[in-house]
Coordinates of C-alpha atoms and ligand atoms in Angstrom, one line a residue:
M1046 CA -2.8 -38.1 -14.2
S1047 CA 0.8 -40.4 -13.9
S1048 CA -1.4 -42.9 -12.6
S1049 CA -3.1 -42.9 -15.7
G1050 CA -0.1 -44.0 -17.6
G1051 CA -0.4 -40.3 -19.9
P1052 CA 1.9 -37.8 -19.7
R1053 CA 3.3 -35.9 -16.6
R1054 CA 1.6 -32.8 -15.9
V1055 CA 3.4 -30.0 -14.1
F1056 CA 2.1 -27.0 -12.2
L1057 CA 4.7 -24.2 -12.3
E1058 CA 4.8 -21.0 -10.7
T1059 CA 7.2 -18.3 -10.5
Y1060 CA 8.1 -16.0 -7.8
G1061 CA 10.8 -12.4 -7.0
C1062 CA 13.4 -11.6 -10.2
Q1063 CA 13.2 -11.8 -14.0
M1064 CA 16.2 -14.3 -13.4
N1065 CA 13.7 -16.6 -12.0
V1066 CA 11.5 -16.1 -14.6
A1067 CA 14.2 -16.9 -17.2
D1068 CA 14.9 -20.5 -15.0
S1069 CA 11.6 -21.2 -15.2
E1070 CA 11.7 -21.3 -18.7
L1071 CA 14.6 -23.6 -17.8
I1072 CA 12.7 -25.6 -15.7
G1073 CA 10.2 -25.5 -18.4
G1074 CA 12.4 -26.8 -21.4
V1075 CA 14.1 -29.6 -19.0
L1076 CA 10.4 -31.1 -18.0
R1077 CA 9.4 -30.8 -21.9
R1078 CA 11.9 -33.3 -23.3
H1079 CA 11.4 -35.4 -20.4
G1080 CA 7.6 -35.4 -21.7
W1081 CA 6.2 -33.2 -19.2
T1082 CA 3.4 -31.4 -20.5
R1083 CA 2.1 -28.1 -18.5
A1084 CA -1.0 -27.7 -16.5
D1085 CA -1.8 -24.1 -16.0
D1086 CA -4.5 -25.2 -13.1
P1087 CA -2.8 -26.9 -9.6
A1088 CA -6.1 -29.4 -10.0
D1089 CA -5.0 -30.6 -13.3
A1090 CA -1.2 -31.3 -11.8
D1091 CA 0.6 -34.6 -10.9
V1092 CA 3.8 -31.8 -10.1
L1093 CA 3.7 -28.7 -7.9
L1094 CA 6.3 -26.7 -8.1
L1095 CA 7.1 -22.7 -6.8
N1096 CA 10.1 -21.2 -7.6
T1097 CA 10.9 -19.1 -4.9
C1098 CA 13.1 -16.0 -3.9
A1099 CA 14.9 -15.5 -0.7
I1100 CA 16.0 -11.6 -1.4
R1101 CA 13.2 -9.6 1.4
E1102 CA 10.9 -11.2 4.1
N1103 CA 7.7 -10.5 2.1
A1104 CA 8.6 -12.2 -0.6
E1105 CA 9.4 -15.2 1.5
E1106 CA 6.2 -15.2 3.6
R1107 CA 4.1 -15.3 0.3
V1108 CA 6.0 -18.7 -0.6
V1109 CA 4.8 -19.8 2.4
G1110 CA 1.1 -18.7 2.5
R1111 CA 1.3 -20.5 -1.5
L1112 CA 2.4 -23.3 -0.2
G1113 CA -0.2 -23.8 2.6
E1114 CA -2.9 -23.8 -0.5
L1115 CA -1.4 -26.4 -2.7
M1116 CA -0.9 -28.6 0.3
R1117 CA -4.5 -29.2 -0.2
F1118 CA -4.0 -30.4 -3.8
K1119 CA -1.5 -32.5 -2.8
N1120 CA -3.6 -33.9 0.3
A1121 CA -6.6 -34.1 -2.2
R1122 CA -5.1 -36.6 -4.4
P1123 CA -2.3 -39.8 -3.6
G1124 CA 0.7 -39.5 -5.4
V1125 CA 0.7 -35.5 -6.7
Q1126 CA 4.2 -34.4 -5.4
L1127 CA 4.8 -30.8 -4.2
G1128 CA 8.2 -28.6 -5.0
L1129 CA 10.4 -25.9 -3.5
L1130 CA 12.6 -24.6 -6.1
G1131 CA 15.1 -21.1 -6.4
C1132 CA 16.7 -19.6 -3.5
M1133 CA 14.1 -20.0 -0.7
A1134 CA 15.1 -23.8 -1.3
S1135 CA 18.9 -22.7 -1.6
H1136 CA 18.6 -20.3 1.3
H1137 CA 16.9 -22.5 3.8
R1138 CA 18.0 -26.1 2.9
E1139 CA 18.7 -27.2 6.2
A1140 CA 15.7 -26.0 8.1
L1141 CA 13.5 -26.9 5.4
L1142 CA 14.4 -30.8 5.5
D1143 CA 13.2 -30.3 9.6
R1144 CA 10.2 -28.4 9.2
A1145 CA 8.6 -28.8 5.8
P1146 CA 9.1 -33.2 5.1
W1147 CA 5.7 -32.9 3.3
L1148 CA 7.9 -31.3 0.6
D1149 CA 8.9 -34.0 -2.1
V1150 CA 11.2 -32.1 -3.4
I1151 CA 13.9 -28.8 -3.0
V1152 CA 15.9 -28.0 -5.4
G1153 CA 18.3 -24.8 -5.9
P1154 CA 18.8 -22.7 -8.5
D1155 CA 21.8 -24.5 -9.9
G1156 CA 19.6 -28.2 -9.4
Y1157 CA 17.7 -28.2 -12.2
R1158 CA 19.3 -30.2 -15.0
D1159 CA 18.6 -33.4 -12.3
L1160 CA 14.5 -32.2 -11.5
P1161 CA 13.2 -34.6 -14.2
R1162 CA 15.1 -37.5 -12.5
L1163 CA 14.4 -36.7 -8.4
L1164 CA 11.0 -35.9 -9.6
E1165 CA 10.6 -39.8 -11.2
E1166 CA 12.4 -41.1 -7.9
A1167 CA 9.5 -39.7 -5.5
G1168 CA 9.8 -41.2 -1.9
D1169 CA 11.6 -39.0 1.1
P1170 CA 12.2 -35.6 0.1
R1171 CA 14.8 -35.4 -2.5
I1172 CA 17.0 -32.5 -2.4
E1173 CA 19.8 -31.3 -4.6
I1174 CA 20.9 -27.9 -3.6
R1175 CA 24.5 -28.1 -5.3
L1176 CA 25.9 -24.8 -5.2
D1177 CA 29.3 -23.5 -6.2
R1178 CA 30.1 -26.2 -9.1
G1179 CA 30.1 -24.0 -11.7
E1180 CA 26.5 -24.8 -13.3
T1181 CA 25.3 -22.6 -16.3
Y1182 CA 22.9 -24.6 -17.6
A1183 CA 25.2 -23.4 -21.2
D1184 CA 24.0 -27.1 -23.1
L1185 CA 19.8 -26.6 -22.4
V1186 CA 17.7 -24.5 -24.3
P1187 CA 14.6 -22.6 -22.2
D1188 CA 11.1 -22.7 -23.1
H1189 CA 10.8 -18.8 -23.9
A1190 CA 7.1 -17.4 -23.1
P1191 CA 5.5 -15.9 -26.2
G1192 CA 6.3 -12.3 -27.5
P1193 CA 9.2 -10.6 -29.1
R1194 CA 11.2 -9.9 -25.8
A1195 CA 13.3 -12.9 -24.5
W1196 CA 15.6 -12.9 -21.7
I1197 CA 19.1 -14.7 -22.3
T1198 CA 20.9 -15.2 -18.4
V1199 CA 24.3 -15.0 -19.7
M1200 CA 26.0 -14.6 -15.8
R1201 CA 25.0 -16.5 -12.6
G1202 CA 26.0 -16.0 -9.1
C1203 CA 27.4 -13.1 -6.9
D1204 CA 30.9 -12.7 -5.3
R1205 CA 30.2 -9.2 -4.3
F1206 CA 28.7 -10.0 -1.1
C1207 CA 27.2 -6.9 -0.2
T1208 CA 25.9 -6.8 3.5
F1209 CA 22.1 -6.6 2.7
C1210 CA 21.9 -9.3 0.2
V1211 CA 21.7 -12.9 0.7
V1212 CA 21.6 -13.8 -3.4
P1213 CA 25.1 -14.9 -3.2
D1214 CA 23.9 -17.7 -0.5
P1215 CA 21.6 -19.6 -2.5
R1216 CA 22.8 -19.0 -5.9
G1217 CA 26.5 -19.0 -5.3
R1218 CA 29.3 -18.0 -7.0
E1219 CA 29.4 -16.0 -10.2
R1220 CA 29.8 -17.6 -13.5
S1221 CA 29.8 -16.6 -17.2
L1222 CA 28.2 -18.3 -19.8
P1223 CA 30.4 -19.0 -22.9
L1224 CA 30.0 -16.3 -26.1
E1225 CA 29.7 -19.7 -28.0
A1226 CA 26.3 -20.5 -26.0
V1227 CA 25.3 -16.8 -25.1
L1228 CA 25.0 -16.4 -29.3
A1229 CA 23.6 -19.7 -30.1
Q1230 CA 21.0 -18.8 -27.7
V1231 CA 20.4 -15.3 -29.4
E1232 CA 20.5 -16.6 -32.8
S1233 CA 17.8 -19.1 -31.5
V1234 CA 15.5 -16.1 -30.4
A1235 CA 16.2 -14.6 -33.4
E1236 CA 15.1 -17.2 -35.9
S1237 CA 11.8 -18.0 -33.6
G1238 CA 11.3 -14.2 -35.3
R1239 CA 12.1 -12.4 -31.4
R1240 CA 13.2 -9.0 -31.8
E1241 CA 14.2 -7.7 -28.6
V1242 CA 17.2 -9.8 -25.9
V1243 CA 17.5 -8.8 -22.4
F1244 CA 21.2 -9.9 -20.9
L1245 CA 20.5 -11.3 -17.4
G1246 CA 22.4 -11.9 -14.5
Q1247 CA 23.0 -10.9 -10.9
T1248 CA 26.1 -8.7 -12.1
V1249 CA 25.3 -8.7 -15.5
N1250 CA 27.9 -6.3 -16.8
A1251 CA 30.7 -8.5 -14.8
W1252 CA 30.4 -11.2 -17.5
R1253 CA 33.1 -12.6 -18.8
A1254 CA 34.5 -15.4 -20.9
D1255 CA 36.9 -16.1 -23.7
G1256 CA 39.3 -13.3 -23.1
L1257 CA 36.2 -10.5 -23.7
G1258 CA 34.7 -8.9 -21.6
F1259 CA 30.4 -7.9 -21.5
G1260 CA 30.8 -4.5 -23.7
D1261 CA 32.5 -7.0 -26.4
L1262 CA 29.3 -9.6 -25.8
L1263 CA 27.2 -6.4 -26.6
R1264 CA 29.0 -5.9 -29.7
R1265 CA 29.0 -9.6 -30.9
T1266 CA 25.1 -9.7 -30.1
A1267 CA 24.8 -6.5 -32.3
R1268 CA 25.9 -8.6 -35.4
V1269 CA 23.2 -11.0 -35.1
E1270 CA 20.7 -10.4 -38.0
G1271 CA 16.4 -9.9 -36.8
I1272 CA 17.7 -8.9 -33.2
E1273 CA 17.1 -5.2 -32.9
R1274 CA 17.3 -4.0 -29.5
I1275 CA 19.6 -5.6 -27.3
R1276 CA 19.0 -4.8 -23.2
F1277 CA 20.4 -6.3 -20.1
T1278 CA 19.9 -6.5 -16.1
S1279 CA 21.2 -5.7 -13.6
P1280 CA 24.4 -4.2 -13.7
H1281 CA 26.6 -3.6 -10.9
P1282 CA 28.1 0.2 -11.4
S1283 CA 31.6 -0.4 -10.7
D1284 CA 31.5 -2.7 -13.7
F1285 CA 30.7 -0.4 -16.2
T1286 CA 34.0 0.0 -18.0
E1287 CA 35.3 3.1 -20.5
A1288 CA 34.9 -0.6 -23.1
L1289 CA 31.4 -1.3 -21.4
I1290 CA 30.1 2.0 -22.3
A1291 CA 31.8 2.2 -25.8
A1292 CA 29.4 -0.1 -26.3
I1293 CA 26.4 1.2 -25.3
A1294 CA 27.0 4.6 -26.7
E1295 CA 28.3 3.0 -29.9
E1296 CA 26.1 0.0 -31.1
P1297 CA 22.4 1.6 -32.5
K1298 CA 21.1 -1.7 -30.9
V1299 CA 22.0 -1.5 -27.4
M1300 CA 19.0 0.6 -26.2
P1301 CA 19.9 3.3 -24.4
Y1302 CA 18.5 2.5 -20.9
V1303 CA 20.4 1.6 -17.5
H1304 CA 19.5 -0.1 -13.9
L1305 CA 21.8 1.6 -12.0
P1306 CA 21.7 0.1 -8.8
L1307 CA 22.6 2.6 -6.1
Q1308 CA 21.4 1.8 -2.9
S1309 CA 21.7 4.7 -0.7
A1310 CA 23.4 8.2 -1.2
S1311 CA 25.2 8.3 1.7
D1312 CA 29.1 7.6 2.1
P1313 CA 28.8 5.6 5.7
V1314 CA 26.0 3.6 4.5
L1315 CA 27.4 2.2 1.5
A1316 CA 30.5 1.9 3.3
A1317 CA 28.2 -0.2 5.9
M1318 CA 26.6 -1.9 2.7
R1319 CA 30.1 -3.0 1.3
R1320 CA 29.0 -1.5 -2.2
D1321 CA 32.5 -0.8 -3.4
Y1322 CA 31.8 3.0 -4.2
T1323 CA 30.8 6.1 -2.9
S1324 CA 28.3 8.6 -3.5
D1325 CA 30.7 10.6 -5.8
Q1326 CA 32.0 7.7 -7.5
Y1327 CA 28.8 6.6 -8.9
R1328 CA 28.0 10.0 -9.7
A1329 CA 30.8 10.0 -12.0
I1330 CA 29.9 6.5 -13.6
L1331 CA 26.3 8.2 -14.2
G1332 CA 28.0 11.2 -15.6
R1333 CA 30.0 9.4 -17.9
L1334 CA 27.1 6.9 -19.1
R1335 CA 25.2 10.3 -19.5
A1336 CA 27.3 12.0 -21.4
A1337 CA 28.4 8.8 -23.7
V1338 CA 24.8 8.1 -24.6
P1339 CA 22.4 11.3 -25.4
G1340 CA 18.7 10.5 -23.7
L1341 CA 19.6 8.1 -21.8
A1342 CA 17.1 6.8 -19.3
V1343 CA 18.2 5.6 -15.7
S1344 CA 16.8 3.9 -12.8
T1345 CA 18.2 2.8 -9.5
D1346 CA 17.2 1.0 -6.8
L1347 CA 17.5 2.3 -2.9
I1348 CA 16.9 1.1 0.3
A1349 CA 15.6 3.0 3.5
G1350 CA 16.5 2.3 7.0
F1351 CA 19.6 0.7 6.3
P1352 CA 21.0 -0.2 9.8
G1353 CA 22.5 2.8 11.1
E1354 CA 21.3 5.2 8.7
T1355 CA 20.5 8.6 10.4
E1356 CA 17.5 11.2 9.3
A1357 CA 21.0 12.7 7.8
D1358 CA 22.3 9.6 5.6
F1359 CA 18.3 9.7 4.4
Q1360 CA 18.1 12.7 3.3
R1361 CA 21.2 12.3 1.0
S1362 CA 19.3 9.7 -0.5
L1363 CA 16.1 11.8 -1.1
D1364 CA 18.3 14.6 -2.0
F1365 CA 20.2 12.3 -4.8
L1366 CA 16.4 11.5 -6.2
D1367 CA 16.1 15.3 -7.1
E1368 CA 19.6 15.5 -8.2
A1369 CA 19.8 12.4 -10.4
A1370 CA 16.6 12.8 -12.2
F1371 CA 16.2 8.6 -13.1
D1372 CA 13.5 7.9 -14.9
F1373 CA 12.4 5.2 -12.2
A1374 CA 13.4 3.7 -8.9
Y1375 CA 12.3 0.4 -7.4
L1376 CA 12.5 1.5 -3.4
F1377 CA 12.7 -0.4 -0.3
K1378 CA 12.6 -0.8 3.6
Y1379 CA 15.5 -2.7 4.2
S1380 CA 14.5 -6.3 5.5
A1381 CA 17.1 -8.1 7.4
R1382 CA 18.4 -11.4 5.6
E1383 CA 19.5 -14.8 7.7
G1384 CA 22.4 -14.9 7.0
T1385 CA 24.2 -12.1 5.6
R1386 CA 26.5 -9.8 7.5
A1387 CA 23.8 -6.8 8.1
A1388 CA 21.9 -9.2 9.9
R1389 CA 24.1 -9.1 12.9
F1390 CA 24.0 -5.5 12.7
A1391 CA 21.6 -3.5 15.7
E1392 CA 19.0 -2.2 13.7
T1393 CA 18.8 1.5 14.4
V1394 CA 15.4 2.3 12.1
D1395 CA 11.8 0.9 13.9
E1396 CA 9.4 -0.3 11.1
A1397 CA 7.3 2.6 11.1
E1398 CA 10.2 4.5 10.7
K1399 CA 11.2 3.0 7.7
G1400 CA 7.8 3.3 6.4
R1401 CA 8.0 7.3 6.3
R1402 CA 11.4 6.8 4.9
L1403 CA 10.4 4.9 1.8
R1404 CA 7.4 6.7 1.4
A1405 CA 9.1 10.0 1.2
L1406 CA 11.2 8.0 -1.3
I1407 CA 8.2 7.0 -3.2
D1408 CA 6.4 10.6 -3.3
R1409 CA 9.6 12.1 -4.2
Q1410 CA 9.8 9.8 -7.6
E1411 CA 6.8 9.9 -8.6
E1412 CA 6.9 13.5 -9.1
I1413 CA 10.2 13.4 -10.8
S1414 CA 9.1 10.5 -12.8
L1415 CA 5.8 12.6 -14.2
D1416 CA 7.6 15.4 -14.7
K1417 CA 10.5 13.4 -16.8
H1418 CA 7.1 11.5 -18.4
R1419 CA 5.8 15.0 -19.3
A1420 CA 8.3 16.1 -20.9
R1421 CA 7.7 13.7 -23.7
I1422 CA 4.1 15.1 -24.7
S1423 CA 4.7 15.8 -28.4
Q1424 CA 7.6 13.6 -29.2
E1425 CA 7.9 11.5 -31.3
V1426 CA 8.8 7.4 -30.2
R1427 CA 9.6 3.7 -31.4
V1428 CA 7.5 1.3 -29.5
L1429 CA 8.3 -2.3 -30.1
V1430 CA 4.6 -3.4 -29.3
E1431 CA 4.3 -6.7 -27.1
G1432 CA 0.6 -7.6 -26.8
P1433 CA -2.6 -5.7 -25.7
A1434 CA -3.2 -3.4 -23.0
R1435 CA -5.4 -3.7 -20.2
R1436 CA -7.2 -0.6 -21.0
P1437 CA -8.0 1.0 -22.7
V1438 CA -10.1 -1.6 -24.9
G1439 CA -8.3 -2.0 -28.1
C1440 CA -5.4 -0.6 -27.1
V1441 CA -1.4 -2.3 -27.0
F1442 CA 1.4 -1.5 -25.4
G1443 CA 4.8 -1.9 -25.2
K1444 CA 8.3 -0.2 -24.7
S1445 CA 9.9 3.1 -26.1
E1446 CA 13.6 2.1 -26.8
D1447 CA 14.2 3.7 -23.5
F1448 CA 12.1 1.2 -21.5
K1449 CA 9.2 3.3 -20.8
T1450 CA 6.1 1.4 -20.8
V1451 CA 4.1 2.7 -24.0
I1452 CA 0.1 2.2 -24.9
L1453 CA -1.0 3.3 -27.9
P1454 CA -4.1 2.4 -30.4
G1455 CA -3.8 -1.0 -30.9
E1456 CA -5.3 -1.1 -34.7
G1457 CA -3.9 -2.9 -37.5
L1458 CA -1.0 -3.6 -34.5
A1459 CA 0.7 -7.1 -33.8
P1460 CA 3.3 -8.7 -30.8
G1461 CA 6.7 -7.8 -32.6
D1462 CA 5.2 -4.2 -34.7
V1463 CA 7.6 -1.9 -34.6
A1464 CA 5.3 1.2 -34.3
R1465 CA 6.4 5.1 -34.3
V1466 CA 4.1 7.2 -32.0
R1467 CA 3.7 10.3 -31.1
I1468 CA 3.2 11.2 -27.1
A1469 CA -0.3 12.7 -26.2
A1470 CA -0.2 12.1 -22.1
A1471 CA 1.3 10.9 -19.5
T1472 CA 1.1 9.3 -16.2
S1473 CA 4.6 8.6 -13.4
H1474 CA 4.3 5.1 -15.2
T1475 CA 3.3 5.2 -18.8
L1476 CA 3.5 7.2 -21.9
L1477 CA -0.4 7.2 -24.1
A1478 CA 0.3 7.8 -27.7
A1479 CA -1.9 9.0 -30.5
G1480 CA -1.1 9.0 -34.6
V1481 CA 1.0 5.4 -35.3
T1482 CA 2.5 4.4 -38.5
S1483 CA 3.9 0.9 -38.0
R1484 CA 5.8 -1.5 -39.3
R1485 CA 4.9 -5.4 -39.6
A1486 CA 6.2 -8.5 -37.6
P1487 CA 6.5 -12.2 -37.9
S1488 CA 2.9 -13.5 -36.3
L1489 CA 4.2 -14.2 -32.4
G1490 CA 2.3 -15.1 -29.0
A1491 CA 1.6 -12.5 -27.1
P1492 CA 3.5 -12.2 -23.7
E1493 CA 1.0 -12.4 -20.1
A1494 CA 1.9 -9.1 -18.7
D1495 CA 3.9 -6.2 -19.1
E1496 CA 5.4 -6.3 -15.6
I1497 CA 9.1 -7.0 -15.3
R1498 CA 10.7 -8.1 -12.3
H1499 CA 13.9 -7.0 -11.5
L1500 CA 17.4 -8.6 -10.0
P1501 CA 19.6 -7.3 -7.4
A1502 CA 23.3 -6.0 -8.6
Ligands
5AD2250 N1 16.2 -5.2 2.5 C1 16.1 -4.5 1.8 N2 15.9 -4.6 0.4 C2 16.7 -5.3 -0.4 N3 17.4 -5.6 -1.6 C3 18.0 -6.6 -1.5 N4 18.1 -7.1 -0.2 C4 17.7 -6.3 0.6 C5 17.5 -5.9 1.8 N5 17.8 -7.3 2.7 C6 16.5 -4.5 -2.5 C7 18.1 -4.0 -3.6 C8 17.9 -5.1 -4.6 C9 16.9 -5.1 -4.9 C10 16.4 -6.2 -5.9 O1 15.9 -5.7 -3.9 O2 17.5 -2.8 -3.3 O3 19.0 -3.8 -5.8
SF4_2251 FE1 25.5 -9.3 -5.6 FE2 23.8 -7.5 -6.3 FE3 23.5 -8.7 -4.3 FE4 25.3 -7.1 -4.0 S1 22.7 -6.7 -4.3 S2 25.2 -8.8 -3.3 S3 25.9 -7.3 -6.2 S4 23.4 -10.1 -6.4

């Protein structure tokens, strides 16, 4: 503990999307350079930090529950600080100052540079929200988690203001990291032995800097030696230019998988959401991508029960699942978010009906995913090994080029190896493989889990 004069220890827990995970890696780097060490157990820490998410109501409820638990540790020992970081901190900035005076620091997604100073200054709640100042953290080096994949934030914020989405409020306006800053990070993760980079941004394909677009960034990244796989999330359908589609199609290192958030397949609902495309325009983008990239895997996001969504609107989304045959889908019940435009729309779909619609979407997509996965049986795939699988014992897991989780016999395989395997069985979420021929990689740690958390776009 600090009172004993040793290094200060921080417990940092992350909620929400992959960008929050990447932000926590950045915070970890900032604090380490200021002499802080990490604590895995809140009981051992001098500072307890939650990096939070505001996207849906249940995301916030989890954080509120956790804050209550962490208060015990703060109350048990004098001097322990408790801080709220991320989107909830930023979105509820005013209310928090009144209602949670026991928070020592409240820091939004653009204030992490100042975190060491705020913690050292201890006193009244320290608040650092800083929106719209163009913060990109371009010069800061994150502490990347172990494993063969590194997440690199290339743009932050969002200018689109979809009516349901809270993100533009806590995360501010869109801004891109300069090309050289991104490439320096890619080179540094390649030197560490990692093989895959995933570019992150709320509308990642809106990245532009130095007169270049996102397709150029992918092409430049493909030239970095050591990097074998390039991915990105989450793109906005309207930002798929011909140049970007060509880069995905032509660069072998850019992996054949895109997340293409649809949100609804009904044109009136899309208009009310201000999604900036119609269902036909979305169809056309999907068609262009699939025509250009053979074997492309595609996932999507859909919201059930948006204000005004009729049974017929909902059926369009349900039918679109069949038509588009997505590899998988993230499916949500609409949840009104304070401060968004849709929060002022009258809710016309009650909770029970939202639940029924969500269930129907999930059931339909599960069948489609299972069919798609079964079609892969007896095919060969190349897997980048990440670490031990939870089960079966002795197996490892990794991702195929088209981003399916594959479980394979682990003998002789380590994180970072690329294994060529034949698929023997499938569930709606995983492929199971037999018959491994592998290539060894330099020694890398294993990541903690195979969970990927995705971003809005
Ligand atoms: N209610 C329900 N789902 C939402 N999403 C974003 N905001 C809301 C909301 N208010 C979903 C969108 C987005 C994904 C990350 O979360 O589908 O793409
Ligand atoms: Fe921006 Fe995506 Fe939210 Fe729309 S859904 S406002 S594009 S972050």
